[in-house]
CSV table of C-alpha atoms in Angstrom, one decimal:
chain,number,residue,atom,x,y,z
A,28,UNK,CA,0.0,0.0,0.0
A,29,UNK,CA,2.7,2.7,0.3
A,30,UNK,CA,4.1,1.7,-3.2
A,31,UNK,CA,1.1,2.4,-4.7
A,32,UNK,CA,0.3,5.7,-2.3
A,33,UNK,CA,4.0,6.8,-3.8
A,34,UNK,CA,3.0,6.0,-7.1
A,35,UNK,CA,-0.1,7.7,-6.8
A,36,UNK,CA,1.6,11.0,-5.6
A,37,UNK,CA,4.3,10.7,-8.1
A,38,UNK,CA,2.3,10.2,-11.3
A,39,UNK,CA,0.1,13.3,-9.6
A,40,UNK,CA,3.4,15.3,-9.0
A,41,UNK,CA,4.6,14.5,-12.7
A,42,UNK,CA,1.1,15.4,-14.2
A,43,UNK,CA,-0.6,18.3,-12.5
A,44,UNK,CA,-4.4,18.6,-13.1
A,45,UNK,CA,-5.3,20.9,-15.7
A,46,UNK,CA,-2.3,20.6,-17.9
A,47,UNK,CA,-4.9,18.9,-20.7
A,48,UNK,CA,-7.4,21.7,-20.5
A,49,UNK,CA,-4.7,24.2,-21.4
A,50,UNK,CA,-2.9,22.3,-23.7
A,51,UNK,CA,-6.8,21.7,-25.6
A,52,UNK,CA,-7.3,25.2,-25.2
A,53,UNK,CA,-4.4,26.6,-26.8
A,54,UNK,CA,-4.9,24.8,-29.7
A,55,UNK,CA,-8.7,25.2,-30.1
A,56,UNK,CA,-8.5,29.2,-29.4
A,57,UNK,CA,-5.7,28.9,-32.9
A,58,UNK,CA,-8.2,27.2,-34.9
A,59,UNK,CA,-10.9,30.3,-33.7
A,60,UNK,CA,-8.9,33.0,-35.3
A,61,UNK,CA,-9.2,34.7,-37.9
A,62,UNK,CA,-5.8,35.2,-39.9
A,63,UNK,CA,-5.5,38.2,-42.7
A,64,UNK,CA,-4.8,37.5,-46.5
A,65,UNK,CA,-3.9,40.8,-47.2
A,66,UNK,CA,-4.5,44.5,-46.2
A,67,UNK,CA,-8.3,44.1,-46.0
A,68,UNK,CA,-9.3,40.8,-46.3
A,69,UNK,CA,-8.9,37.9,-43.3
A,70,UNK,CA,-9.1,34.2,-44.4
A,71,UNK,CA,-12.2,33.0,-41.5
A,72,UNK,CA,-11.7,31.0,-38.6
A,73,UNK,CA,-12.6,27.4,-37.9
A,74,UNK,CA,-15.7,27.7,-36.5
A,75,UNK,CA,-16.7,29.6,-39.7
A,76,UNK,CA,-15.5,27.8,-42.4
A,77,UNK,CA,-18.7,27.2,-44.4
A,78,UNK,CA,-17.5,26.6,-48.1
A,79,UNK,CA,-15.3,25.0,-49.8
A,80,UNK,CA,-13.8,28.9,-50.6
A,81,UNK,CA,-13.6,29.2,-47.3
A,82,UNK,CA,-12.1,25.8,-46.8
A,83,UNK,CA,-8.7,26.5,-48.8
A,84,UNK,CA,-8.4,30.3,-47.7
A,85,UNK,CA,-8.4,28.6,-44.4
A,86,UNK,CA,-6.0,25.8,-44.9
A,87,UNK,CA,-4.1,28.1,-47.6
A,88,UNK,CA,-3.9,31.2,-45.1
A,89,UNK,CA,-4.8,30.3,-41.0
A,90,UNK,CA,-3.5,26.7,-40.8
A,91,UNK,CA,0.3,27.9,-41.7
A,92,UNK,CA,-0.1,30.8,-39.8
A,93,UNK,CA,-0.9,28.5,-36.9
A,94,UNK,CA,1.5,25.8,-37.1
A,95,UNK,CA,4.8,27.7,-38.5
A,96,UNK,CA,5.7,31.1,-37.7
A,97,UNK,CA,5.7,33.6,-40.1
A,98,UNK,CA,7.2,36.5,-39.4
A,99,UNK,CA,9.1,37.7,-35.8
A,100,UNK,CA,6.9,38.0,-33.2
A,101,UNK,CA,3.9,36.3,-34.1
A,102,UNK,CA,2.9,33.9,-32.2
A,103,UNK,CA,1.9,30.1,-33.5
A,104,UNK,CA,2.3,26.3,-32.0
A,105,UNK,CA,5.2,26.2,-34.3
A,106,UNK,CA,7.0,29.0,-32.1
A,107,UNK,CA,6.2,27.3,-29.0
A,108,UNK,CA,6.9,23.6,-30.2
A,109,UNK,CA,9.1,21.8,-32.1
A,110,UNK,CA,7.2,20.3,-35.2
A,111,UNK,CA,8.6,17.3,-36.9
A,112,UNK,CA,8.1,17.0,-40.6
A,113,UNK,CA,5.6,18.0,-43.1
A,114,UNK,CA,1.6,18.0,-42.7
A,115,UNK,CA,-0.1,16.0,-44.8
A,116,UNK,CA,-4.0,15.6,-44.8
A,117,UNK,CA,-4.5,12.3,-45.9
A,118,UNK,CA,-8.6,11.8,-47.8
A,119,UNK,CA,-10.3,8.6,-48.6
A,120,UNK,CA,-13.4,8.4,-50.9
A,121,UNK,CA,-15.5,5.9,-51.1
A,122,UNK,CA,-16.1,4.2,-54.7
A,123,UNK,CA,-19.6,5.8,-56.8
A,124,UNK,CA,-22.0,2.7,-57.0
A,125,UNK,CA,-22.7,1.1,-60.1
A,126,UNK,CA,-26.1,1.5,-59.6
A,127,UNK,CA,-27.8,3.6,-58.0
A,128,UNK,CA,-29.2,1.0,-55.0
A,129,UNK,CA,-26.1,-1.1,-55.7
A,130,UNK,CA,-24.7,0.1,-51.4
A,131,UNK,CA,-28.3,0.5,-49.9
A,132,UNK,CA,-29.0,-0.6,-46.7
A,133,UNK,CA,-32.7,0.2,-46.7
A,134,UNK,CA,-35.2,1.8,-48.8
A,135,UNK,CA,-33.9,0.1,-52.1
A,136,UNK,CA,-37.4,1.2,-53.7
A,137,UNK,CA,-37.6,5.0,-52.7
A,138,UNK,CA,-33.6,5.4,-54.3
A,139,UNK,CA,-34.3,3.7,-57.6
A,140,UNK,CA,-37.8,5.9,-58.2
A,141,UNK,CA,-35.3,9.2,-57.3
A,142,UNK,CA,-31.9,7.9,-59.4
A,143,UNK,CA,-33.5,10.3,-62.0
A,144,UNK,CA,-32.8,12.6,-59.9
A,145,UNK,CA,-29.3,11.9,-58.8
A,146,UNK,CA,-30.3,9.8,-55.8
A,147,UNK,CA,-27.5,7.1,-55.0
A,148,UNK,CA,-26.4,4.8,-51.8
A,149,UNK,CA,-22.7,5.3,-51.6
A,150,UNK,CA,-21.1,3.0,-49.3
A,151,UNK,CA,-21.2,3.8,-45.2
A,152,UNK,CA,-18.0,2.2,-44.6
A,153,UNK,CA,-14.3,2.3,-46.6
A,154,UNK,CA,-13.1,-1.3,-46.4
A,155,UNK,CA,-10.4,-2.4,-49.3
A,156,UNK,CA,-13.7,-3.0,-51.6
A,157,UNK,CA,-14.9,0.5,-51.3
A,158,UNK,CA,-12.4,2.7,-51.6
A,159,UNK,CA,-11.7,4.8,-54.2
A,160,UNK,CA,-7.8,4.5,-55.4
A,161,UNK,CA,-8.0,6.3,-58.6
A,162,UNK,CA,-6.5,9.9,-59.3
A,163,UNK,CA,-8.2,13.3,-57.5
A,164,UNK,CA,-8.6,14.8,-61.1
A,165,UNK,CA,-10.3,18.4,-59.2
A,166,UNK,CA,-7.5,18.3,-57.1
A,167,UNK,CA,-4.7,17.8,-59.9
A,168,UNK,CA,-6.5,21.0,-61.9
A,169,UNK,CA,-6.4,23.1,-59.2
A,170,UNK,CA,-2.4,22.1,-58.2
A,171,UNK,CA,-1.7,22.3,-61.9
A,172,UNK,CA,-3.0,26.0,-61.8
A,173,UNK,CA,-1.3,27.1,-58.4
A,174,UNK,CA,1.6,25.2,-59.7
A,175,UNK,CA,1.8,27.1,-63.1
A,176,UNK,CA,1.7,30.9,-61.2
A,177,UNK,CA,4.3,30.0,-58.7
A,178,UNK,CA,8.1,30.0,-58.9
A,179,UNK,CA,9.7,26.8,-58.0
A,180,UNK,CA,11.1,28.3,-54.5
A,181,UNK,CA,7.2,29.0,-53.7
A,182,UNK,CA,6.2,25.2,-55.2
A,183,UNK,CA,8.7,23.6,-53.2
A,184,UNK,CA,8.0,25.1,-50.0
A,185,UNK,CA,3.8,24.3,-50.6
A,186,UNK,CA,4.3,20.9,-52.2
A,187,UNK,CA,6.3,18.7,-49.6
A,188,UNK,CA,6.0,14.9,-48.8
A,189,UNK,CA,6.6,11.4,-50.9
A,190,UNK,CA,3.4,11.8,-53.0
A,191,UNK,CA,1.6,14.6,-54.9
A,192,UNK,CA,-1.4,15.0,-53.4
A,193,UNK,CA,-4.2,14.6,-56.1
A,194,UNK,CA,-2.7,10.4,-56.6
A,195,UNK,CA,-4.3,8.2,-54.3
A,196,UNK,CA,-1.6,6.9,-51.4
A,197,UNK,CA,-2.1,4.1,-49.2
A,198,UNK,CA,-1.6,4.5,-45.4
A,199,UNK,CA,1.8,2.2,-45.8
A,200,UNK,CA,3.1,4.7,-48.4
A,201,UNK,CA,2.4,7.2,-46.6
């Protein structure tokens, strides 16, 4: 009983209460500012990301300015911590059915009198039989047009890790 009252005050001593909260908070209260593009226009925070517009001003503008720091004085987790390689933000798609009731679950009927209209199951789960694997052919275009008005200091500092990001990876390459 005193080994484990000793362990119990050293693991308390070695991790004070609290220390999660902040560390959660610090991070979250990043992700909730907004960071500026240029003189008069600020990419939006987080919590109001509602577009896809919105989506790459964020990751394009706020997310480096929160991870790396970008010019003296600013502050970002990347000033504070040490951060070991490149980011990557890995997506998986599932594969589009071959017809449009060819993944549903339930109401088989109701899809196939709306595939007229678009309506389609897709699959709930990505399993090795699901996934999509082919090439991200809107993501290529819109590399292939950042690309093109970039030098190749600017590409290479953007574009970093094993695999452009529009061909499809698997976890063990990346």
């Amino acid at each position: 009983s005193v080994l484990l009252a000793l362990t119990v005050y050293a693991y308390t001593q070695k991790r004070p209460g609290g220390v999660e909260f902040w560390l959660i908070a610090g991070f979250t209260s990043q992700l909730r500012m907004s960071h500026p593009i240029n003189a008069t226009y600020s990419a939006p925070d987080f919590d109001n990301v509602t577009s896809s517009e919105d989506l790459w001003q964020w990751l394009s503008y706020s997310l480096p300015s929160i991870l790396y720091t970008t010019n003296t004085g600013s502050y970002s987790l990347g000033s504070q911590n040490l951060l070991m390689g490149y980011m990557a933000i890995r997506v998986q798609n599932v594969k589009e059915p071959k017809t449009p009731d060819e993944y549903c679950l339930f109401n088989k009927q109701v899809v196939k009198s709306l595939a007229s209209d678009g309506a389609a199951c897709y699959p709930s789960d990505i399993t090795p039989t699901t996934q999509e694997t082919r090439d991200f052919v809107a993501l290529k275009t819109y590399w292939d047009k950042e690309l093109k008005a970039q030098s190749s200091e600017e590409v290479g500092s953007r574009l970093r890790g094993p695999t452009p990001p529009w061909i499809w990876a698997s976890a063990d390459q990346n």
